[in-house]
CSV table of C-alpha atoms and ligand atoms in Angstrom, one decimal:
chain,number,residue,atom,x,y,z
A,19,MET,CA,-18.9,-29.0,78.7
A,20,ASP,CA,-21.0,-32.1,78.1
A,21,LEU,CA,-19.2,-35.2,79.3
A,22,ARG,CA,-21.5,-37.4,77.2
A,23,VAL,CA,-19.9,-36.1,74.0
A,24,SER,CA,-16.3,-36.1,75.3
A,25,HIS,CA,-13.8,-37.1,72.7
A,26,LEU,CA,-11.5,-38.6,75.3
A,27,LEU,CA,-11.0,-42.3,75.0
A,28,PRO,CA,-13.4,-43.6,77.7
A,29,THR,CA,-10.9,-45.6,79.7
A,30,TYR,CA,-11.7,-44.0,83.0
A,31,ALA,CA,-14.9,-44.0,85.1
A,32,ARG,CA,-14.6,-40.3,85.8
A,33,ALA,CA,-16.5,-38.5,88.5
A,34,ASP,CA,-18.6,-35.7,86.9
A,35,LEU,CA,-16.5,-33.1,88.6
A,36,ALA,CA,-13.9,-30.6,87.2
A,37,PHE,CA,-11.7,-28.2,89.0
A,38,GLU,CA,-10.6,-24.6,88.3
A,39,ARG,CA,-7.9,-24.0,90.9
A,40,GLY,CA,-6.1,-25.4,93.9
A,41,GLN,CA,-4.3,-24.1,96.9
A,42,GLY,CA,-2.5,-26.3,99.3
A,43,ALA,CA,-4.8,-29.2,100.3
A,44,TRP,CA,-7.9,-27.5,98.8
A,45,LEU,CA,-9.4,-27.6,95.3
A,46,THR,CA,-12.1,-25.3,93.9
A,47,ALA,CA,-14.5,-27.0,91.4
A,48,THR,CA,-15.8,-25.2,88.3
A,49,ASP,CA,-19.1,-24.6,90.1
A,50,GLY,CA,-17.3,-22.9,93.0
A,51,MET,CA,-17.6,-25.9,95.5
A,52,ARG,CA,-14.5,-26.4,97.7
A,53,PHE,CA,-13.0,-29.8,98.2
A,54,LEU,CA,-10.4,-31.1,100.6
A,55,ASP,CA,-8.0,-33.0,98.4
A,56,PHE,CA,-6.7,-36.2,100.0
A,57,ALA,CA,-6.5,-37.9,96.6
A,58,GLY,CA,-3.6,-35.7,95.7
A,59,GLY,CA,-3.7,-36.7,92.0
A,60,VAL,CA,-3.1,-40.3,93.2
A,61,ALA,CA,-0.1,-39.5,95.4
A,62,VAL,CA,1.4,-37.0,93.0
A,63,ASN,CA,0.8,-33.6,94.5
A,64,CYS,CA,3.1,-34.1,97.4
A,65,LEU,CA,3.3,-30.4,98.2
A,66,GLY,CA,-0.4,-29.7,97.5
A,67,HIS,CA,-1.6,-27.4,94.8
A,68,ALA,CA,0.2,-24.2,93.7
A,69,HIS,CA,3.0,-24.5,96.2
A,70,PRO,CA,4.8,-21.1,95.9
A,71,ALA,CA,8.3,-22.7,95.6
A,72,LEU,CA,7.2,-24.9,92.7
A,73,VAL,CA,5.3,-22.2,91.0
A,74,ALA,CA,8.3,-19.9,91.2
A,75,ALA,CA,10.7,-22.7,89.9
A,76,LEU,CA,8.5,-23.6,87.0
A,77,SER,CA,7.8,-19.9,86.1
A,78,GLU,CA,11.4,-19.0,86.2
A,79,GLN,CA,12.4,-21.9,84.1
A,80,ALA,CA,9.5,-21.4,81.6
A,81,GLY,CA,10.8,-17.9,80.9
A,82,ARG,CA,14.3,-19.2,80.2
A,83,LEU,CA,14.4,-22.6,78.5
A,84,TRP,CA,11.9,-25.4,78.0
A,85,HIS,CA,13.5,-28.2,76.1
A,86,ILE,CA,16.8,-29.0,74.5
A,87,SER,CA,17.0,-32.9,74.3
A,88,ASN,CA,19.6,-35.2,75.7
A,89,LEU,CA,22.0,-34.3,72.8
A,90,TYR,CA,23.5,-31.7,75.2
A,91,ARG,CA,24.2,-31.5,78.9
A,92,ILE,CA,21.3,-30.5,81.1
A,93,PRO,CA,22.8,-28.9,84.3
A,94,GLU,CA,19.4,-29.0,86.1
A,95,ALA,CA,19.3,-32.8,85.5
A,96,GLU,CA,22.9,-33.3,86.6
A,97,ARG,CA,22.1,-31.4,89.8
A,98,LEU,CA,18.9,-33.4,90.5
A,99,ALA,CA,20.6,-36.7,89.8
A,100,GLU,CA,23.4,-35.7,92.2
A,101,ARG,CA,20.9,-34.9,94.9
A,102,LEU,CA,18.9,-38.0,94.5
A,103,CYS,CA,22.1,-40.1,94.7
A,104,ALA,CA,23.3,-38.2,97.8
A,105,ALA,CA,19.9,-38.9,99.5
A,106,SER,CA,19.8,-42.6,98.5
A,107,PHE,CA,21.7,-45.9,97.9
A,108,ALA,CA,22.2,-44.9,94.2
A,109,ASP,CA,25.1,-43.7,92.0
A,110,LEU,CA,23.3,-43.3,88.7
A,111,VAL,CA,20.0,-41.8,87.5
A,112,PHE,CA,18.0,-42.0,84.3
A,113,PHE,CA,15.2,-39.5,83.9
A,114,CYS,CA,12.0,-40.3,82.1
A,115,ASN,CA,8.4,-39.1,82.3
A,116,SER,CA,6.2,-41.6,84.2
A,117,GLY,CA,6.2,-44.4,86.6
A,118,ALA,CA,5.7,-47.1,84.0
A,119,GLU,CA,8.6,-45.8,82.0
A,120,ALA,CA,10.8,-45.7,85.1
A,121,MET,CA,9.9,-49.4,85.8
A,122,GLU,CA,10.6,-50.3,82.1
A,123,GLY,CA,14.0,-48.7,82.5
A,124,ALA,CA,14.6,-50.6,85.7
A,125,VAL,CA,13.9,-53.9,84.0
A,126,LYS,CA,16.1,-53.0,81.1
A,127,ILE,CA,18.9,-52.2,83.5
A,128,ALA,CA,18.5,-55.5,85.3
A,129,ARG,CA,18.5,-57.5,82.0
A,130,LYS,CA,21.5,-55.7,80.6
A,131,TYR,CA,23.4,-56.1,83.8
A,132,HIS,CA,23.3,-59.8,83.5
A,133,THR,CA,24.1,-59.7,79.8
A,134,VAL,CA,27.3,-57.7,80.3
A,135,SER,CA,28.1,-59.9,83.3
A,136,GLY,CA,28.3,-63.0,81.0
A,137,ARG,CA,24.9,-64.4,81.9
A,138,PRO,CA,22.6,-63.4,79.1
A,139,GLU,CA,20.2,-66.2,79.9
A,140,ARG,CA,19.1,-64.3,82.9
A,141,TYR,CA,16.2,-62.1,81.9
A,142,ARG,CA,13.2,-63.1,84.0
A,143,ALA,CA,11.9,-61.1,86.9
A,144,ILE,CA,9.9,-62.4,89.9
A,145,THR,CA,7.0,-60.1,90.8
A,146,PHE,CA,4.1,-60.2,93.3
A,147,GLU,CA,0.4,-60.7,93.3
A,148,GLY,CA,-1.4,-57.4,93.9
A,149,ALA,CA,1.5,-55.4,92.3
A,150,PHE,CA,1.0,-52.4,90.1
A,151,HIS,CA,3.9,-51.2,87.9
A,152,GLY,CA,2.1,-49.3,85.2
A,153,ARG,CA,0.2,-49.8,82.0
A,154,THR,CA,2.8,-50.4,79.3
A,155,LEU,CA,2.8,-53.8,77.7
A,156,ALA,CA,5.7,-55.1,79.8
A,157,MET,CA,4.5,-53.6,83.0
A,158,LEU,CA,1.1,-55.2,82.5
A,159,ALA,CA,2.9,-58.5,82.4
A,160,ALA,CA,4.9,-57.5,85.5
A,161,GLY,CA,1.7,-56.6,87.4
A,162,GLY,CA,0.0,-59.7,86.2
A,163,GLN,CA,-3.6,-58.5,86.8
A,164,ALA,CA,-6.0,-60.4,84.5
A,165,LYS,CA,-8.3,-57.3,84.3
A,166,HIS,CA,-5.5,-55.2,82.9
A,167,LEU,CA,-4.0,-57.9,80.6
A,168,ASP,CA,-7.3,-59.2,79.1
A,169,GLY,CA,-7.7,-58.5,75.4
A,170,PHE,CA,-4.2,-57.3,74.7
A,171,GLY,CA,-2.7,-60.4,73.3
A,172,PRO,CA,0.0,-62.6,74.8
A,173,PRO,CA,1.6,-61.0,77.9
A,174,VAL,CA,5.2,-59.9,77.4
A,175,ALA,CA,7.4,-62.8,78.5
A,176,GLY,CA,9.8,-62.8,81.4
A,177,PHE,CA,7.7,-62.2,84.5
A,178,ASP,CA,6.9,-64.9,87.2
A,179,GLN,CA,4.4,-63.9,89.8
A,180,VAL,CA,4.1,-65.2,93.4
A,181,PRO,CA,2.1,-64.2,96.5
A,182,PHE,CA,3.2,-61.0,98.2
A,183,GLY,CA,5.2,-61.7,101.4
A,184,ASP,CA,5.7,-65.4,100.6
A,185,ILE,CA,9.5,-66.0,100.6
A,186,ASP,CA,9.2,-69.7,100.1
A,187,ALA,CA,7.1,-69.1,96.9
A,188,VAL,CA,9.9,-66.7,95.8
A,189,LYS,CA,12.5,-69.4,96.3
A,190,ARG,CA,10.4,-71.9,94.4
A,191,ALA,CA,10.1,-69.5,91.5
A,192,LEU,CA,13.8,-69.0,91.2
A,193,SER,CA,15.3,-70.4,88.0
A,194,PRO,CA,18.6,-70.1,86.1
A,195,GLU,CA,16.9,-67.5,84.0
A,196,THR,CA,16.0,-65.2,86.9
A,197,ALA,CA,17.5,-61.8,86.7
A,198,ALA,CA,15.8,-59.7,89.3
A,199,ILE,CA,13.0,-59.4,91.9
A,200,LEU,CA,10.6,-56.5,91.5
A,201,VAL,CA,8.7,-55.3,94.5
A,202,GLU,CA,6.8,-52.3,96.0
A,203,PRO,CA,7.9,-52.0,99.6
A,204,ILE,CA,4.2,-51.0,100.2
A,205,GLN,CA,1.7,-52.0,97.5
A,206,GLY,CA,-0.2,-48.9,96.7
A,207,GLU,CA,-2.8,-49.7,94.1
A,208,GLY,CA,-2.9,-53.2,95.5
A,209,GLY,CA,-4.5,-51.8,98.7
A,210,VAL,CA,-1.8,-50.2,100.9
A,211,ARG,CA,-0.3,-53.6,101.7
A,212,VAL,CA,2.9,-53.1,103.7
A,213,ALA,CA,5.6,-55.8,103.1
A,214,PRO,CA,5.5,-58.1,106.1
A,215,PRO,CA,8.3,-57.8,108.7
A,216,GLY,CA,11.6,-59.3,107.4
A,217,PHE,CA,10.3,-59.9,103.9
A,218,LEU,CA,12.3,-57.3,102.1
A,219,ARG,CA,15.4,-58.3,104.0
A,220,ALA,CA,14.8,-61.9,103.0
A,221,LEU,CA,14.6,-60.8,99.4
A,222,ARG,CA,17.8,-58.9,99.7
A,223,GLU,CA,19.6,-62.0,101.1
A,224,LEU,CA,18.2,-64.1,98.3
A,225,CYS,CA,19.3,-61.7,95.7
A,226,ASP,CA,22.8,-61.5,97.2
A,227,ALA,CA,23.0,-65.3,97.4
A,228,HIS,CA,22.0,-65.8,93.8
A,229,GLY,CA,23.5,-62.7,92.2
A,230,LEU,CA,20.1,-61.2,91.4
A,231,LEU,CA,19.2,-57.5,91.3
A,232,LEU,CA,16.6,-56.3,93.8
A,233,VAL,CA,14.4,-53.7,92.2
A,234,PHE,CA,12.1,-51.5,94.3
A,235,ASP,CA,9.1,-49.7,92.8
A,236,GLU,CA,8.9,-46.6,94.9
A,237,VAL,CA,6.8,-44.7,92.3
A,238,GLN,CA,4.1,-44.2,94.9
A,239,THR,CA,6.0,-44.6,98.2
A,240,GLY,CA,9.0,-42.3,97.4
A,241,ILE,CA,9.7,-38.6,98.0
A,242,GLY,CA,8.5,-38.5,101.6
A,243,ARG,CA,5.1,-40.1,101.3
A,244,THR,CA,5.8,-42.6,104.1
A,245,GLY,CA,7.6,-40.2,106.3
A,246,THR,CA,11.1,-41.1,105.2
A,247,PHE,CA,12.5,-39.8,101.8
A,248,PHE,CA,12.2,-43.3,100.4
A,249,ALA,CA,10.1,-46.1,102.0
A,250,TYR,CA,13.0,-48.6,101.9
A,251,GLU,CA,14.7,-46.6,104.6
A,252,ARG,CA,11.9,-47.7,107.0
A,253,PHE,CA,12.7,-51.3,106.3
A,254,GLY,CA,16.5,-51.0,106.6
A,255,VAL,CA,17.0,-52.7,103.2
A,256,ALA,CA,18.4,-51.0,100.1
A,257,PRO,CA,17.7,-52.1,96.5
A,258,ASP,CA,20.1,-52.2,93.5
A,259,VAL,CA,17.7,-50.4,91.2
A,260,MET,CA,14.6,-48.2,92.0
A,261,ALA,CA,11.9,-46.5,90.1
A,262,VAL,CA,10.5,-43.2,91.3
A,263,ALA,CA,7.9,-40.9,89.7
A,264,LYS,CA,4.6,-39.6,91.2
A,265,GLY,CA,5.8,-37.2,94.0
A,266,LEU,CA,9.1,-36.3,92.3
A,267,GLY,CA,7.5,-33.6,90.2
A,268,GLY,CA,4.8,-32.6,92.7
A,269,GLY,CA,2.4,-32.6,89.7
A,270,PHE,CA,4.8,-32.0,86.8
A,271,PRO,CA,5.3,-35.3,84.8
A,272,VAL,CA,8.6,-36.8,85.6
A,273,GLY,CA,10.0,-40.2,86.5
A,274,ALA,CA,13.5,-41.5,87.4
A,275,VAL,CA,15.3,-44.8,87.6
A,276,LEU,CA,18.1,-45.0,90.2
A,277,ALA,CA,20.8,-47.6,90.2
A,278,THR,CA,24.1,-48.5,91.9
A,279,ALA,CA,27.1,-48.1,89.6
A,280,GLU,CA,27.4,-51.9,89.6
A,281,ALA,CA,23.8,-52.6,88.6
A,282,GLY,CA,23.9,-49.8,85.9
A,283,LYS,CA,27.2,-50.9,84.4
A,284,GLY,CA,25.6,-52.3,81.2
A,285,MET,CA,23.8,-49.0,80.4
A,286,THR,CA,26.4,-47.5,78.0
A,287,ILE,CA,25.9,-45.1,75.1
A,288,GLY,CA,22.8,-46.0,73.1
A,289,ALA,CA,21.4,-48.5,75.7
A,290,HIS,CA,18.4,-46.4,76.5
A,291,GLY,CA,16.8,-43.0,75.8
A,292,SER,CA,13.9,-40.6,76.1
A,293,THR,CA,13.2,-37.5,74.1
A,294,PHE,CA,11.6,-35.7,77.0
A,295,GLY,CA,13.5,-37.3,79.9
A,296,GLY,CA,15.4,-34.8,82.0
A,297,ASN,CA,13.5,-31.9,80.4
A,298,PRO,CA,14.6,-28.6,82.0
A,299,LEU,CA,11.1,-27.8,83.1
A,300,ALA,CA,10.7,-31.1,84.9
A,301,MET,CA,14.2,-30.8,86.4
A,302,ALA,CA,13.6,-27.3,87.7
A,303,VAL,CA,10.4,-28.5,89.5
A,304,GLY,CA,12.1,-31.7,90.7
A,305,ASN,CA,14.9,-29.7,92.3
A,306,ALA,CA,12.3,-27.4,93.9
A,307,VAL,CA,10.5,-30.4,95.4
A,308,LEU,CA,13.7,-31.7,96.9
A,309,ASP,CA,14.5,-28.2,98.3
A,310,VAL,CA,11.3,-28.5,100.3
A,311,VAL,CA,11.1,-32.2,101.2
A,312,LEU,CA,14.8,-32.5,102.2
A,313,ALA,CA,14.8,-29.3,104.2
A,314,PRO,CA,15.6,-30.0,107.9
A,315,GLY,CA,12.6,-31.0,109.9
A,316,PHE,CA,10.2,-31.5,106.9
A,317,LEU,CA,10.1,-35.3,107.1
A,318,GLU,CA,9.8,-35.3,110.9
A,319,ASN,CA,6.8,-33.1,110.5
A,320,VAL,CA,5.3,-35.6,108.0
A,321,GLN,CA,5.7,-38.3,110.6
A,322,GLU,CA,4.0,-36.2,113.2
A,323,LYS,CA,1.0,-35.4,111.0
A,324,ALA,CA,0.8,-39.1,110.1
A,325,LEU,CA,0.7,-40.1,113.7
A,326,LEU,CA,-2.0,-37.5,114.5
A,327,PHE,CA,-4.1,-38.6,111.5
A,328,LYS,CA,-3.8,-42.3,112.3
A,329,GLN,CA,-4.8,-41.7,115.9
A,330,ARG,CA,-7.9,-39.8,114.9
A,331,LEU,CA,-8.7,-42.4,112.2
A,332,ALA,CA,-8.5,-45.2,114.9
A,333,GLY,CA,-11.2,-43.3,116.8
A,334,ILE,CA,-13.4,-43.1,113.6
A,335,LYS,CA,-12.9,-46.8,113.0
A,336,ASP,CA,-14.1,-47.7,116.5
A,337,ARG,CA,-17.2,-45.5,116.1
A,338,HIS,CA,-18.0,-46.9,112.6
A,339,PRO,CA,-17.0,-50.6,112.5
A,340,GLY,CA,-19.7,-51.3,109.9
A,341,VAL,CA,-18.0,-48.9,107.5
A,342,ILE,CA,-14.3,-49.0,108.3
A,343,GLY,CA,-12.6,-52.3,109.1
A,344,GLU,CA,-9.0,-51.4,109.4
A,345,VAL,CA,-6.6,-48.4,109.2
A,346,ARG,CA,-3.2,-49.3,107.6
A,347,GLY,CA,-0.2,-47.9,105.8
A,348,GLU,CA,2.9,-45.9,106.7
A,349,GLY,CA,3.3,-42.1,106.9
A,350,LEU,CA,0.7,-40.3,104.8
A,351,LEU,CA,0.1,-43.4,102.6
A,352,ILE,CA,-3.0,-44.5,104.5
A,353,GLY,CA,-5.5,-47.1,103.6
A,354,LEU,CA,-9.0,-47.6,105.1
A,355,ALA,CA,-10.1,-51.2,104.6
A,356,ALA,CA,-13.8,-50.6,103.9
A,357,ALA,CA,-16.5,-52.7,105.4
A,358,VAL,CA,-18.8,-51.5,102.6
A,359,PRO,CA,-17.9,-51.5,98.9
A,360,ASN,CA,-15.0,-49.0,98.7
A,361,ASP,CA,-16.5,-47.1,95.7
A,362,GLN,CA,-19.5,-46.3,97.9
A,363,LEU,CA,-17.3,-45.0,100.6
A,364,VAL,CA,-15.3,-42.9,98.1
A,365,ALA,CA,-18.6,-41.5,96.7
A,366,ALA,CA,-19.9,-40.8,100.2
A,367,LEU,CA,-16.7,-39.0,101.1
A,368,ARG,CA,-16.9,-37.0,97.9
A,369,SER,CA,-20.4,-35.9,98.8
A,370,GLU,CA,-18.9,-34.6,102.0
A,371,THR,CA,-16.3,-32.7,99.9
A,372,LEU,CA,-13.4,-35.0,100.8
A,373,LEU,CA,-11.5,-36.5,97.8
A,374,THR,CA,-9.9,-39.9,98.2
A,375,VAL,CA,-8.9,-42.8,96.0
A,376,GLY,CA,-9.9,-46.5,95.9
A,377,ALA,CA,-7.4,-49.3,95.8
A,378,GLY,CA,-7.3,-53.1,95.8
A,379,GLU,CA,-8.6,-55.2,98.7
A,380,ASN,CA,-11.6,-52.9,99.0
A,381,VAL,CA,-9.4,-50.1,100.4
A,382,VAL,CA,-9.9,-46.4,100.3
A,383,ARG,CA,-6.6,-44.4,100.1
A,384,LEU,CA,-6.1,-41.2,102.0
A,385,LEU,CA,-3.2,-39.3,100.4
A,386,PRO,CA,-3.0,-35.8,101.9
A,387,PRO,CA,-0.3,-33.5,100.8
A,388,LEU,CA,2.8,-33.8,102.9
A,389,ILE,CA,2.3,-30.2,104.0
A,390,VAL,CA,-1.2,-31.0,105.5
A,391,GLU,CA,-2.0,-29.0,108.6
A,392,ASP,CA,-3.7,-30.1,111.8
A,393,ALA,CA,-6.9,-28.2,111.0
A,394,GLU,CA,-7.1,-30.0,107.6
A,395,ILE,CA,-6.7,-33.4,109.3
A,396,ALA,CA,-9.5,-32.4,111.7
A,397,ALA,CA,-11.6,-31.3,108.7
A,398,ALA,CA,-11.0,-34.6,107.0
A,399,ILE,CA,-12.0,-36.5,110.2
A,400,GLU,CA,-15.3,-34.6,110.4
A,401,ARG,CA,-16.0,-35.4,106.8
A,402,ILE,CA,-15.2,-39.1,107.2
A,403,ASP,CA,-17.4,-39.2,110.4
A,404,ARG,CA,-20.3,-37.7,108.5
A,405,ALA,CA,-19.9,-39.9,105.5
A,406,ALA,CA,-19.7,-43.1,107.6
A,407,THR,CA,-22.8,-42.0,109.6
A,408,ARG,CA,-24.8,-41.5,106.4
A,409,LEU,CA,-23.7,-44.9,105.1
A,410,GLU,CA,-24.9,-46.5,108.3
A,411,GLN,CA,-28.2,-44.7,108.2
A,412,ALA,CA,-28.7,-45.8,104.6
A,413,ALA,CA,-27.9,-49.3,105.5
A,414,ALA,CA,-30.4,-49.1,108.5
A,415,ASN,CA,-33.1,-47.7,106.2
A,416,ASN,CA,-32.6,-50.5,103.7
A,417,ALA,CA,-32.8,-53.1,106.5
A,418,THR,CA,-36.1,-51.5,107.7
A,419,ARG,CA,-37.5,-51.5,104.2
A,420,GLU,CA,-36.6,-55.2,103.8
A,421,THR,CA,-38.3,-56.1,107.0
A,422,ILE,CA,-41.4,-54.3,106.0
A,423,PHE,CA,-41.6,-55.2,102.3
A,424,GLY,CA,-39.7,-58.6,102.4
B,14,PLP,C1,1.4,-45.2,89.7
B,14,PLP,C2,2.3,-46.3,89.7
B,14,PLP,C3,3.0,-46.7,88.6
B,14,PLP,C4,2.7,-46.2,87.2
B,14,PLP,O1,3.0,-44.9,87.1
B,14,PLP,P1,2.5,-44.1,85.8
B,14,PLP,O2,3.1,-42.7,85.9
B,14,PLP,O3,1.0,-44.1,85.8
B,14,PLP,O4,3.0,-44.8,84.6
B,14,PLP,C5,4.0,-47.7,88.8
B,14,PLP,N1,4.2,-48.2,90.0
B,14,PLP,C6,3.6,-47.8,91.1
B,14,PLP,C7,3.9,-48.4,92.4
B,14,PLP,C8,2.6,-46.8,91.0
B,14,PLP,O5,1.9,-46.5,92.1
């Protein structure tokens, strides 16, 4: 395989690395090299690779029924929706295939809610700087990042962006056309930025006072990633509508929009659709993910592992202040604020066979599977220590060279 002649649209700066198989937190490359996977397919492989319960659920379903469309009832989807509602604030679920599609559905629900409530002028959503909601045209506008919007024509109308955590800016952005506030409880792509204390509660109060819908994007934070089933539980604030995806299928493509009965009241027959949404294969895997993540003790174990990992990372940070400036995040959504360019740290970690993901604010994300073991945390710590040491040595050598050669 020659990557120089790849026919894939070159929209990603891919590492020249491909994998053959995975097991738990480990990946084996096509050349036989083993990597510790703390990238997790960007927070998707919540149960690691080839989890026996997921393999069994998918194989069993694959031998029975793949696809039938939403022209008929899909019992696996009804069951998954019921379980998601029982484990959250929601009464209703719409299944789709990705995070962006889930967020699109959330915005449609919010707009329709106001239309059927006699306020059709309300269609705008307040969003936050540093947000990431996906790459569809509307979600590019919601995310508001110039580097994503540039060259694609006028941004889709209806999104007003303000600084993350600034409640006064939110109040100033309110207008008679505001329908909803869209927010990630913890910004993932933006750099593992946790909503400041009291911020989500203040948004909730503002929404209640003005009849707006509060929409949480838990595409990255949901399904146990932060140590609770959904991140909003940590903040004691529930939304009206929520988007979920990444971890929900543990690697099988699936997304979902959750809503209260009130928020979803406009979504009647014909209001929305998806050919693949709620596909039996995705639903079988989603149900199997919930079997594991909602089992007694599972999330407590995630919290314990997260605590252990964070304690060890604090030690690494103290040893290498020139490489790691800060350790942040909740549960196993961890960000290292790098003191060197984050892509250099990601590359150095990859050289030490630890896979991680970059994020905004020069952060490196560590996203181990929720089933990570103590020995794997120790193995990651060793690799981070070695990578940081090598980066320090390289910097020292450069400094020496500059002193000698000017
Ligand atoms: C990844 C992500 C999305 C987009 O998901 P896709 O499946 O890539 O469309 C949206 N919101 C958040 C918070 C995400 O992390």
